[in-house]
XYZ file of N, CA and C in Angstrom:
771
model
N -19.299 -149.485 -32.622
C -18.499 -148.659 -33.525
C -19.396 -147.831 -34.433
N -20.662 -148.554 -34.366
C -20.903 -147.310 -35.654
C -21.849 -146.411 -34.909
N -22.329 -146.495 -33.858
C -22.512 -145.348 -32.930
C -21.663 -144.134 -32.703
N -20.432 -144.227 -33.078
C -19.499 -143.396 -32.687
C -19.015 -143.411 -31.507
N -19.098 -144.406 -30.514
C -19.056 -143.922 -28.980
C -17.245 -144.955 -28.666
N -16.989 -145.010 -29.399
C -15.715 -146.274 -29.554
C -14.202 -145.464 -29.323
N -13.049 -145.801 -28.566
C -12.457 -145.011 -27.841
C -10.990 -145.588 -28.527
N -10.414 -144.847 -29.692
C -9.197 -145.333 -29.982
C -7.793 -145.143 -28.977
N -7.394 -146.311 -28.741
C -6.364 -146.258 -27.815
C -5.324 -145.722 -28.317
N -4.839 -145.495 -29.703
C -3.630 -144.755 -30.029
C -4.257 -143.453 -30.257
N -5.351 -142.920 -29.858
C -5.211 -141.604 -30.027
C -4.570 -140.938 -28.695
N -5.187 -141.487 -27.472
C -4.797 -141.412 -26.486
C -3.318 -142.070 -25.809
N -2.640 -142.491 -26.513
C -1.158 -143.149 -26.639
C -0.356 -141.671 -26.918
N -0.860 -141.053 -28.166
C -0.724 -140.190 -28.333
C -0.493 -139.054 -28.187
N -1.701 -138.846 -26.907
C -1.627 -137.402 -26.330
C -1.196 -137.183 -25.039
N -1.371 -138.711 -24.418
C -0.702 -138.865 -23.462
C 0.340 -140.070 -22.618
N 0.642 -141.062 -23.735
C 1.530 -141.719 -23.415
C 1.089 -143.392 -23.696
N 1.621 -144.283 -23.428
C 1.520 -145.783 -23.406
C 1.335 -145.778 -21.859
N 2.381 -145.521 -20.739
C 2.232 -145.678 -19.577
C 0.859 -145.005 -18.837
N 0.541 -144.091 -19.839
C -0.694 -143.185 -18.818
C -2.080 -144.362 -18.988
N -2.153 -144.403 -20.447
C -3.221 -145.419 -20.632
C -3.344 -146.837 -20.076
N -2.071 -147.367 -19.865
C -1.832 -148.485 -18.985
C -2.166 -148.742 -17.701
N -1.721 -147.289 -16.579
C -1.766 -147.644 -15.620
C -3.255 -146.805 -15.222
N -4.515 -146.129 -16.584
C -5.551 -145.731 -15.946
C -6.238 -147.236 -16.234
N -6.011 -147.721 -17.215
C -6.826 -148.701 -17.845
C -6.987 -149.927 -16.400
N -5.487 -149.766 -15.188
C -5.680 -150.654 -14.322
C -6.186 -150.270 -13.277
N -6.250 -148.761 -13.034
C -6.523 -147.845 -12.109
C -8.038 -148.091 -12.259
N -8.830 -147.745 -13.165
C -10.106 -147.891 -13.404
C -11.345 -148.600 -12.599
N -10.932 -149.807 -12.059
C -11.526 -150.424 -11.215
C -11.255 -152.061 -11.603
N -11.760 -152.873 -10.222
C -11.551 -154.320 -10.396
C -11.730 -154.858 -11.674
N -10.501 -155.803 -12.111
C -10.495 -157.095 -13.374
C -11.892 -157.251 -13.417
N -12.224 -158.236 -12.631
C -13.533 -158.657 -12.433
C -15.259 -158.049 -12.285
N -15.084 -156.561 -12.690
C -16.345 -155.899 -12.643
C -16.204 -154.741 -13.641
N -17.371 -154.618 -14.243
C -16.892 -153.553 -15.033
C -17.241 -151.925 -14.995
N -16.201 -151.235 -15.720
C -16.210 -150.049 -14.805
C -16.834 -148.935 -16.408
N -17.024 -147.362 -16.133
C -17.154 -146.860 -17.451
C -16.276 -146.079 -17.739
N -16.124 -145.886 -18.900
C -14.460 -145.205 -19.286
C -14.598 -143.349 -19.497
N -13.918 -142.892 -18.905
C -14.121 -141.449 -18.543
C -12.745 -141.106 -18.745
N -12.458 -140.046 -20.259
C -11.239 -139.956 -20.846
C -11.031 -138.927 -19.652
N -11.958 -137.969 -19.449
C -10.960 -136.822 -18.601
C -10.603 -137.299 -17.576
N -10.633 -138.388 -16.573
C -10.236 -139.378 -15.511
C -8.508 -139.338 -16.287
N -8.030 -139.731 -17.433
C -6.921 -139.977 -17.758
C -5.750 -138.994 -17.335
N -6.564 -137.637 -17.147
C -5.577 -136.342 -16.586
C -4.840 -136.863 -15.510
N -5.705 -137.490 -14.224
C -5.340 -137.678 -12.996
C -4.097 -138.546 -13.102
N -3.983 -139.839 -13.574
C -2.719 -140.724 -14.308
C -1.751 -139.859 -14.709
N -1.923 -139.079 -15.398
C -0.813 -138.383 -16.407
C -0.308 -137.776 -15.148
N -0.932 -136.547 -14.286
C -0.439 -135.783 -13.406
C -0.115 -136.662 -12.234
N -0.160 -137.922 -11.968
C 0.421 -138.673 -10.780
C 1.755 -138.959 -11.502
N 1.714 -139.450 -12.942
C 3.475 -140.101 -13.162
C 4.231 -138.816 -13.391
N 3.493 -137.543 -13.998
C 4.210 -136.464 -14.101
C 5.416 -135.750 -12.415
N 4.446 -136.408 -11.391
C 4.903 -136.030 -9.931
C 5.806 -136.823 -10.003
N 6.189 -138.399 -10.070
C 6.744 -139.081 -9.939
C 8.252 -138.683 -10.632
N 8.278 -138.505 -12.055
C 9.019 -138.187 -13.066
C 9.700 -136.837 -12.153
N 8.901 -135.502 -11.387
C 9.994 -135.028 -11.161
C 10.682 -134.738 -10.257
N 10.438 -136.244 -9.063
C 10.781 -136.243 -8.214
C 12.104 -136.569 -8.216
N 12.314 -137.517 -9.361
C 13.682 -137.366 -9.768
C 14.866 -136.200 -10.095
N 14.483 -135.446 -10.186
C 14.865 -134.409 -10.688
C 15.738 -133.227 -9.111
N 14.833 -133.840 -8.295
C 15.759 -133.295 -6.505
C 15.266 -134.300 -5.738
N 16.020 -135.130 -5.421
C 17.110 -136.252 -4.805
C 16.932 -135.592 -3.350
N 16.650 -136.216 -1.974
C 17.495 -135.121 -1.043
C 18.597 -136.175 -0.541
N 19.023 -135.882 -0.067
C 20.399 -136.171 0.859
C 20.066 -137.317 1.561
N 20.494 -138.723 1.516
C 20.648 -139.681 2.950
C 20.610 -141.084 2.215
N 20.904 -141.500 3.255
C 20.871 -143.281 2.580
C 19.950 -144.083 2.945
N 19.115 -144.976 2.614
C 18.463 -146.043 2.702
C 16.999 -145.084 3.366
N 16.309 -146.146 3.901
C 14.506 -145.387 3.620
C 14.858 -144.454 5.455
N 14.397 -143.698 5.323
C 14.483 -143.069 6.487
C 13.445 -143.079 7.568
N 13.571 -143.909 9.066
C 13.149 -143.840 9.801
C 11.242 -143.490 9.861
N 11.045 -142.620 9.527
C 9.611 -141.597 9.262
C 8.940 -142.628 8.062
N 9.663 -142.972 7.179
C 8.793 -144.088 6.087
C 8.640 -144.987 6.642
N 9.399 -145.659 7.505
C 9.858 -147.223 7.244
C 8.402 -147.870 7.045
N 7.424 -147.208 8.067
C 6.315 -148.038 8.130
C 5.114 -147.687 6.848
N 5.674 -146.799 6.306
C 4.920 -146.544 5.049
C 5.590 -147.577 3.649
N 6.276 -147.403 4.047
C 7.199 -147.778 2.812
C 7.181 -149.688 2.826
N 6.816 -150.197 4.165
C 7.022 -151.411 4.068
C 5.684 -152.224 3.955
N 4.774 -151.064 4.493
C 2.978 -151.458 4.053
C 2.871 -151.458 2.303
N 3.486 -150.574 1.813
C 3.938 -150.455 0.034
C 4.072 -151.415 -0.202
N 5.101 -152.109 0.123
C 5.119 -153.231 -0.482
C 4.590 -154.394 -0.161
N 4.557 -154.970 0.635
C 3.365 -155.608 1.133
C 2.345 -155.426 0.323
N 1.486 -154.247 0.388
C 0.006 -154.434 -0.591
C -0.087 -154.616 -1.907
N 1.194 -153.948 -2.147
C 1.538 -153.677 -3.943
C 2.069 -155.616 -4.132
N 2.080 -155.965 -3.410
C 2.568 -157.502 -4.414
C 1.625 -158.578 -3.562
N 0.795 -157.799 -3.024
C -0.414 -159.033 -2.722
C -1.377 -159.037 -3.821
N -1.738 -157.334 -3.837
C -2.735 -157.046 -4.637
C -2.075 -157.499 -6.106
N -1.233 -157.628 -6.249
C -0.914 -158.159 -7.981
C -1.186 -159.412 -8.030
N -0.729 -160.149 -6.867
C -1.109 -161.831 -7.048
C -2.336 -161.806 -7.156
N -3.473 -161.292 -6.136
C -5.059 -161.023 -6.522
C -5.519 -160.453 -7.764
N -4.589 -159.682 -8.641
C -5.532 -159.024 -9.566
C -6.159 -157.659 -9.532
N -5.884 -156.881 -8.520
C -6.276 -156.215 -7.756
C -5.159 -155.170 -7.879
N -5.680 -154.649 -9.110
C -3.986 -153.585 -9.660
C -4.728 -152.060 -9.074
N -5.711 -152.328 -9.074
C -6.569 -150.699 -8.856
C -6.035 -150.243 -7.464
N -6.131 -151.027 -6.478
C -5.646 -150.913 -4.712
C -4.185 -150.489 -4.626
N -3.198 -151.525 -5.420
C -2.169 -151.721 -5.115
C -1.700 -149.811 -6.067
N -2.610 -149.644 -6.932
C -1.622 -148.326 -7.642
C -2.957 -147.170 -6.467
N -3.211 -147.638 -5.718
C -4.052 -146.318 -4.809
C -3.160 -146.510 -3.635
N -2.428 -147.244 -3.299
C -1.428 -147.437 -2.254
C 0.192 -147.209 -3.041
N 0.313 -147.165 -4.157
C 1.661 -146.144 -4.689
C 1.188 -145.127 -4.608
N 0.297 -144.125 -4.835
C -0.380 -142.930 -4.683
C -0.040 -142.028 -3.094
N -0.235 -142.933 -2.115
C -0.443 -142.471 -0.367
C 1.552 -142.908 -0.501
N 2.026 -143.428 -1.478
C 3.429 -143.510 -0.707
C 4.022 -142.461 -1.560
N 3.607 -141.991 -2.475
C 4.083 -140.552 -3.239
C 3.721 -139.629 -2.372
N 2.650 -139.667 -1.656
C 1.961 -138.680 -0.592
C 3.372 -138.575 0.107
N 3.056 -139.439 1.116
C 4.057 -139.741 1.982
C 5.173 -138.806 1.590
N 6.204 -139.446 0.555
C 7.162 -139.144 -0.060
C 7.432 -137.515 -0.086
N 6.165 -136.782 -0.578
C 6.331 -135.229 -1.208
C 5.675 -134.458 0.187
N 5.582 -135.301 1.233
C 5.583 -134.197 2.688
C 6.498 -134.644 3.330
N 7.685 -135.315 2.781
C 8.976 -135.153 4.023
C 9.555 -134.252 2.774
N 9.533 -133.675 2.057
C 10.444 -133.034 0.785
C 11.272 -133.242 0.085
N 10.260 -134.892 -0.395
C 11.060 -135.591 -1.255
C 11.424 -136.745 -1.037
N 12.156 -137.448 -1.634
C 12.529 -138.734 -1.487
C 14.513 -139.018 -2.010
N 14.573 -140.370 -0.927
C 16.194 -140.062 -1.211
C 16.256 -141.515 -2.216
N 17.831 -141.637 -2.657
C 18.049 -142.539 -3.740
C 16.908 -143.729 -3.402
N 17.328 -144.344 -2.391
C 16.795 -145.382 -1.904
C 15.383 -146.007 -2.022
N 14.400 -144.682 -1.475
C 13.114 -144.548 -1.817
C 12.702 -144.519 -2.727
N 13.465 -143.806 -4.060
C 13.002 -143.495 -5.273
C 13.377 -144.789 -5.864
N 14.338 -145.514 -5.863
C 14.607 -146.464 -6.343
C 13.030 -147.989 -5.881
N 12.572 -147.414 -4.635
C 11.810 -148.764 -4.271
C 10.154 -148.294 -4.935
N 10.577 -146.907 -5.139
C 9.174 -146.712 -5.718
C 8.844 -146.892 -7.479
N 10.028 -147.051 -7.910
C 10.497 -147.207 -9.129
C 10.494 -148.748 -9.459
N 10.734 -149.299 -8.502
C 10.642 -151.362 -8.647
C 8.805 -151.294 -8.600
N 8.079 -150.732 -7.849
C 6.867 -151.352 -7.502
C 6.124 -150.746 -8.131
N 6.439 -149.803 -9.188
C 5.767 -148.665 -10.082
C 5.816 -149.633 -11.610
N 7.048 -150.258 -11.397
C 7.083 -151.380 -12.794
C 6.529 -151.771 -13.432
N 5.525 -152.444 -12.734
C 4.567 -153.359 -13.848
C 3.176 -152.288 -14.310
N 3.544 -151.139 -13.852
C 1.933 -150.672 -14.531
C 2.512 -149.635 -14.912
N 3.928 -149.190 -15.185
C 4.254 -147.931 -15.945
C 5.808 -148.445 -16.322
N 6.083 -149.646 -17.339
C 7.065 -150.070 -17.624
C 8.121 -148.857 -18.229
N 7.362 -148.595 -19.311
C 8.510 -147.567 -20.115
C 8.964 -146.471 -19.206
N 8.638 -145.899 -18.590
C 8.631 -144.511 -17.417
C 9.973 -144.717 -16.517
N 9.825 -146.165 -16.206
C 10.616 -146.196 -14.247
C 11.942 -147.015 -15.259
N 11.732 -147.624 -16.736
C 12.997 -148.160 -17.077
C 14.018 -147.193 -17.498
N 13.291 -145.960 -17.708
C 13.615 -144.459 -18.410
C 14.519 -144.163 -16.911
N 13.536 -144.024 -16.170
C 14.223 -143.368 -15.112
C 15.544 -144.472 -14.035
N 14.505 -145.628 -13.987
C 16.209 -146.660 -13.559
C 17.552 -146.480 -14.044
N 17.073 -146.274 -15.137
C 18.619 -146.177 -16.133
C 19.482 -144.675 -15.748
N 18.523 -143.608 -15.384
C 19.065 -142.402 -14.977
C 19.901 -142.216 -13.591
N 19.330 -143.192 -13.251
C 19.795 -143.542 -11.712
C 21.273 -144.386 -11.343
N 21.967 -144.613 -12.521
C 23.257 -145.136 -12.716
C 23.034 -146.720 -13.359
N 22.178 -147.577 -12.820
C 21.726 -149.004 -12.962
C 22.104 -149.108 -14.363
N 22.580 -150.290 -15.076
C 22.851 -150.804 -16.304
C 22.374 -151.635 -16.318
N 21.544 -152.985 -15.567
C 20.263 -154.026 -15.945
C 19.247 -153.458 -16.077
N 18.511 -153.897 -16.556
C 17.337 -153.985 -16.687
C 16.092 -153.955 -15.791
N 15.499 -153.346 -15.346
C 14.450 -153.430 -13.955
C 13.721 -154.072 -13.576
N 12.840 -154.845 -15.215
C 12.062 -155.933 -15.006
C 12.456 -157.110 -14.798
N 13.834 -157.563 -14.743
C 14.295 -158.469 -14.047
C 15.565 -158.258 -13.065
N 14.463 -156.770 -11.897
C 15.514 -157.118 -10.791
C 14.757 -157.468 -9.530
N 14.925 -157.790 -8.112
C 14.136 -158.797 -7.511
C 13.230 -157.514 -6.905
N 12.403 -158.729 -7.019
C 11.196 -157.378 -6.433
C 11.584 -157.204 -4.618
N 11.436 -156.187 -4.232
C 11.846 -155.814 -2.650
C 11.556 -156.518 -1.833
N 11.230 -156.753 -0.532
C 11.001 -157.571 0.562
C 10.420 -156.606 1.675
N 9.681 -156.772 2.415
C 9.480 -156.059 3.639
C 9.212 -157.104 4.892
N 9.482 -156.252 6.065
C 9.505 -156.706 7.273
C 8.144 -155.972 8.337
N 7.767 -157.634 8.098
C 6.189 -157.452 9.178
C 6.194 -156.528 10.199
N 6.792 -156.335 10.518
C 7.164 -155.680 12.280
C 7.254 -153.754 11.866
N 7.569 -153.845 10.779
C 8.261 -152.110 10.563
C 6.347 -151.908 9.841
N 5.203 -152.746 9.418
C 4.574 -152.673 8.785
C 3.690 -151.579 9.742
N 3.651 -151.580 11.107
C 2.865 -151.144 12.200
C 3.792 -149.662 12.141
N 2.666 -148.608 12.220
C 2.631 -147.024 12.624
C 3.443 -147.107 14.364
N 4.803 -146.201 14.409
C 5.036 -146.164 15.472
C 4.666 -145.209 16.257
N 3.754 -144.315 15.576
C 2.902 -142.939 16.180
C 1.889 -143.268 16.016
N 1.088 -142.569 16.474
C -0.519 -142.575 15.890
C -1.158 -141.028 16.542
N -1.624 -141.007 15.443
C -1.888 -138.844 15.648
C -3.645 -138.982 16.001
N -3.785 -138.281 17.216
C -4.581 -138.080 18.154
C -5.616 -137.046 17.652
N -6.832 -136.596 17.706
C -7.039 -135.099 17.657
C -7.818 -134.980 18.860
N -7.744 -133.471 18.833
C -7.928 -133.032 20.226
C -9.198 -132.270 20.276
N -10.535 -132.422 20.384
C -11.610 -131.664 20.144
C -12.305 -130.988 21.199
N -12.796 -130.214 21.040
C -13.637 -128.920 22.186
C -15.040 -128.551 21.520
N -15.959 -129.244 22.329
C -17.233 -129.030 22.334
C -17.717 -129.409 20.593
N -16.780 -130.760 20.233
C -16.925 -131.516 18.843
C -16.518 -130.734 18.082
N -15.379 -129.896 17.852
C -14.415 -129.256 17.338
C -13.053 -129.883 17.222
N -12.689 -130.146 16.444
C -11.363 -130.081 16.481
C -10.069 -129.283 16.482
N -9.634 -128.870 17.813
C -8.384 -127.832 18.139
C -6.917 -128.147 17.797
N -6.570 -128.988 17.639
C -5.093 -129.663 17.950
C -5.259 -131.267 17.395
N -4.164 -131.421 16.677
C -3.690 -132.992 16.135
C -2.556 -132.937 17.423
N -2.160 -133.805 18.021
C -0.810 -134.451 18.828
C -0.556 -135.967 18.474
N 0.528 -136.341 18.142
C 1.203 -137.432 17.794
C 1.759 -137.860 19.018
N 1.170 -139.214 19.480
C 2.366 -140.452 20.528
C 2.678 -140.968 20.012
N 3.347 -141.536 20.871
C 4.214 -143.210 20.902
C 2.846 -144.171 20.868
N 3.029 -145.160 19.930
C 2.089 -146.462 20.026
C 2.078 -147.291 21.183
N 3.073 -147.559 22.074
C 3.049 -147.984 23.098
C 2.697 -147.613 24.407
N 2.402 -145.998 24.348
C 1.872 -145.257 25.595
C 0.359 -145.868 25.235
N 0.307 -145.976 24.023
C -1.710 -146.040 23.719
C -1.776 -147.541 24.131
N -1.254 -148.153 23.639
C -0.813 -149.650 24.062
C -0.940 -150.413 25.378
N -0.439 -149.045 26.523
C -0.106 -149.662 27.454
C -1.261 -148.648 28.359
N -2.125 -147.949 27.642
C -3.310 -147.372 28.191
C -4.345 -148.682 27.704
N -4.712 -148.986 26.739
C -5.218 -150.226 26.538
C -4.783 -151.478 27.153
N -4.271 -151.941 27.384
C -3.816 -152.554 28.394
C -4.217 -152.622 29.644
N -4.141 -151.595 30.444
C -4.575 -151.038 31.351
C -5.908 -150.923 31.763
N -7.162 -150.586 30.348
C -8.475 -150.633 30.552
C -8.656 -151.818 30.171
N -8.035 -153.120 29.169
C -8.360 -154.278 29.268
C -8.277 -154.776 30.436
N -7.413 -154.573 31.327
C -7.338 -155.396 33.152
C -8.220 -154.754 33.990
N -8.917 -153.729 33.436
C -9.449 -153.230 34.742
C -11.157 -153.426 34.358
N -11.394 -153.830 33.001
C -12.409 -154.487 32.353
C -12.618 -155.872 32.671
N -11.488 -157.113 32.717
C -11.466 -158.026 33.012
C -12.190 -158.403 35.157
N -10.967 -157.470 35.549
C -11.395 -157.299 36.906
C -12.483 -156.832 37.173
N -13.357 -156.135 36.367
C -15.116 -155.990 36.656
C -15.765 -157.315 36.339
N -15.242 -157.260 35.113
C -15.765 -158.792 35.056
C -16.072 -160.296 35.852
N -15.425 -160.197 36.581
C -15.109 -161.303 37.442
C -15.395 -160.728 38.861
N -15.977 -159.375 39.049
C -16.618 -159.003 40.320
C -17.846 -159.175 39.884
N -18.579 -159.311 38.744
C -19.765 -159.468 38.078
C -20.112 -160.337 38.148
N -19.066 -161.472 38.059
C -19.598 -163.211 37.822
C -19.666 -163.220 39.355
N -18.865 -162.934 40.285
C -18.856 -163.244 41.867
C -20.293 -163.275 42.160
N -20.515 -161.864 41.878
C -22.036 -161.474 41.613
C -23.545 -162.445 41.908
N -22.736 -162.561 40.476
C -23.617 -163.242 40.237
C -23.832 -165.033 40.753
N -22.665 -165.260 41.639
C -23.310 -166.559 41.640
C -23.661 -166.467 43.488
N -23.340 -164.982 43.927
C -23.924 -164.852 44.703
C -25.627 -164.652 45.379
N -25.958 -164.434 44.120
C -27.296 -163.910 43.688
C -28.533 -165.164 44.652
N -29.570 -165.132 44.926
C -30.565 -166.081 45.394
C -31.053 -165.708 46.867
N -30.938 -166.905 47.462
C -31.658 -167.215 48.785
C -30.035 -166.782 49.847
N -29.079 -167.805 49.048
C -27.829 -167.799 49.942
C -27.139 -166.617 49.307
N -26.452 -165.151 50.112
C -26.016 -164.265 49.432
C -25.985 -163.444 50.727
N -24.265 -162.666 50.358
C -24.198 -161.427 51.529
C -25.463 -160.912 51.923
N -25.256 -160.684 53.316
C -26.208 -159.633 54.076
C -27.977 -159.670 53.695
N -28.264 -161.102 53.177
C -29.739 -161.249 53.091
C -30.226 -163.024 53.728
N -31.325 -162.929 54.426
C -31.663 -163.938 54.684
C -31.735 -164.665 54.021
N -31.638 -166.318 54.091
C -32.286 -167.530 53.485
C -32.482 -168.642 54.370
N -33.052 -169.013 52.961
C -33.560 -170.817 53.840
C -32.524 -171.782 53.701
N -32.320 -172.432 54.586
C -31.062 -173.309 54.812
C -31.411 -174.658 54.953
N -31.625 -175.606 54.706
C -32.284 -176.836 55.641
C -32.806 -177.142 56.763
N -33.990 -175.352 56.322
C -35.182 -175.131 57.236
C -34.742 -174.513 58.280
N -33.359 -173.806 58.516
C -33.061 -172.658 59.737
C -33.243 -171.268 58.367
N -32.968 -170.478 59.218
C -32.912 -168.979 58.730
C -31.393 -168.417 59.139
N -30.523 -167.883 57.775
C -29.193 -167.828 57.819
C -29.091 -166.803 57.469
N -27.627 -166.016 57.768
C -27.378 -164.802 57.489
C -25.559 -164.695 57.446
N -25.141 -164.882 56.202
C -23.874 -164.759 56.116
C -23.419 -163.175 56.085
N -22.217 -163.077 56.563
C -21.206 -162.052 56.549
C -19.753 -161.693 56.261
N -19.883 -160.655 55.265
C -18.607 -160.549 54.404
C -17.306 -160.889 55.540
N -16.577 -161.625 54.197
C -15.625 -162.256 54.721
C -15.364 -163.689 55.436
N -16.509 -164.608 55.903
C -16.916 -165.591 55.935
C -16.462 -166.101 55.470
N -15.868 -167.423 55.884
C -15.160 -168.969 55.426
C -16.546 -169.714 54.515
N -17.601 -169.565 55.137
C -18.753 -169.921 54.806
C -19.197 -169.319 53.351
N -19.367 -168.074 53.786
C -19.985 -167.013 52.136
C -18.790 -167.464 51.418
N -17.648 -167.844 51.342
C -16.940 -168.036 50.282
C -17.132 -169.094 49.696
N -17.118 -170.194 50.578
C -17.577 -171.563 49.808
C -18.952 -171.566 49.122
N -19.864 -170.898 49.806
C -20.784 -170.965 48.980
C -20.753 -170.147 47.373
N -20.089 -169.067 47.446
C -19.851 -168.529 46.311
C -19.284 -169.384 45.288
N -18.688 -169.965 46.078
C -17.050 -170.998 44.916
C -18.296 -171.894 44.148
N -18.973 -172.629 45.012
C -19.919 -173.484 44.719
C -21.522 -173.338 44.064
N -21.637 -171.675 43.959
C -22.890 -171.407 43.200
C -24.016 -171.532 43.945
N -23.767 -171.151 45.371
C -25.007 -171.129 46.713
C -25.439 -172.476 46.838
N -24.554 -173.466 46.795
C -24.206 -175.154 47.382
C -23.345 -175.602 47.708
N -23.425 -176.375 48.681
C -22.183 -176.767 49.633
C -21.822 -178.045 48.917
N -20.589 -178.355 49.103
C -20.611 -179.899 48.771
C -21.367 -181.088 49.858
N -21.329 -182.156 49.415
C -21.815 -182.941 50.405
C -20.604 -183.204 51.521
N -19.403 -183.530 51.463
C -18.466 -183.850 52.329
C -18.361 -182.674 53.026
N -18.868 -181.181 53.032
C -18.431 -180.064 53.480
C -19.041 -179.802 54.873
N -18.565 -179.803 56.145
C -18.418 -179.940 57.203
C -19.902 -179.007 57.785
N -19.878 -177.587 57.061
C -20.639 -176.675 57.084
C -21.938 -177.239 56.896
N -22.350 -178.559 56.289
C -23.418 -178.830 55.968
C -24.279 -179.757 57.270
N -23.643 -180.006 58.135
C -24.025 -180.672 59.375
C -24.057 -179.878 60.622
N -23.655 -178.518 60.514
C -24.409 -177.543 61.526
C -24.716 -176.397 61.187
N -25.716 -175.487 61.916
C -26.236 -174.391 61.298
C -24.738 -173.163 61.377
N -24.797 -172.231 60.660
C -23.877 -171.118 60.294
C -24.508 -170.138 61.831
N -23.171 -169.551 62.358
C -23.787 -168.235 63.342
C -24.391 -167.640 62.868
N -25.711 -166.536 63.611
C -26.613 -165.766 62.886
C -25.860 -164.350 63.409
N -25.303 -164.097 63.888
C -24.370 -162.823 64.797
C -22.819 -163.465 63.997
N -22.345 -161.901 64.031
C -20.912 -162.190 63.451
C -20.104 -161.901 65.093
N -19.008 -163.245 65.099
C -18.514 -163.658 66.098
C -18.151 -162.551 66.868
């Protein structure tokens, strides 16, 4: 303090709110590490709840979260109430941020949305979303209404946007279906697996005993050929016969029959 370098919080209450200072003070970085305080950083806060505030203001048309969010909207919540049980308020308000994104490139948000962004906006901009709950018809109170729920399954992207590059350029974004990519992966996992296991064949073909090369046998000179009852057992067996195996009490043809 007597440096002068000391940062009164009601001046900044002041100029820009209780909620702005609240939710930079959590924005700032992890509980647990410490971060340095950079008043003009406080703009960015002010101009995120300022977006929020007037999104209220045009509503569009429809009921409940629409199709195009679901999977945004249900990762929201999800992170936003893990990261609070952790402590971890900085993540969870950088993931309300990407769902305002979200939100202001479909053109806007409908009751529904605004209402779920308004529950999970709660605890780090109380006065703001109770201002605005109340505008929204609601007569309780917000901080004791249940916090939302999401469903694991809607949490997964049902597109996933591609880009399309020329000579390490990028020409074209195209959006699929997750399940065409899915079922292309798929596809190179089985055909990865099936090398695999022509590899191990391979390999236990490998030595003295092995397609189309001589070996020593119990002192004859042998020469198996694909397709062989013989080359197979020996493969199965790692270029050894069993002892009960019939093959082991006479020599193999050196000519294919």
């Amino acid at each position: 303090k007597s440096l002068g370098n000391v940062v009164n919080p009601d001046d900044v209450v002041n100029e820009y709110g209780a909620d702005t200072l609240r939710l930079y003070e959590m924005f700032i970085g992890d509980f647990e590490k410490a971060a340095p305080w950079n008043t003009s950083s406080i703009k960015g806060c002010k101009r995120f709840l300022d977006k929020i505030w007037s999104m209220s203001e045009k509503l569009v048309p429809g009921e409940g979260v629409r199709p195009e969010l679901e999977a945004v909207a249900n990762r929201t919540i999800k992170k936003v109430g893990e990261d609070i049980d952790a402590l971890k308020a900085n993540t969870a308000i950088a993931q309300l941020m990407i769902y305002v994104n979200a939100l202001s490139d479909q053109g806007g948000a409908t009751k529904a949305e605004y209402e779920l962004l308004l529950q999970l906006l709660n605890p780090f901009a109380p006065h703001m979303t109770e201002e605005l709950w109340q505008q929204l018809g609601h007569t309780e109170q917000l901080a004791y209404h249940a916090w939302p729920t999401y469903d694991e399954a809607k949490c997964v992207e049902q597109t996933i946007e591609i880009a399309v590059q020329v000579n390490g350029k990028v020409k074209a974004r195209i959006k699929v279906a997750r399940r065409h990519r899915e079922r292309g992966r798929h596809r190179r996992r089985q055909g990865r697996a099936r090398r695999s296991r022509s590899h191990r064949r391979q390999d236990h073909c490998q030595g003295d005993l092995c397609q189309g090369q001589a070996g020593q046998y119990r002192g004859q000179r042998l020469k198996f050929y694909k397709h062989s009852k013989a080359e197979r057992r020996l493969c199965l067996f790692g270029g050894r016969l069993p002892q009960s195996s019939p093959e082991r009490s006479r020599p193999l043809p050196t000519k294919h029959p």
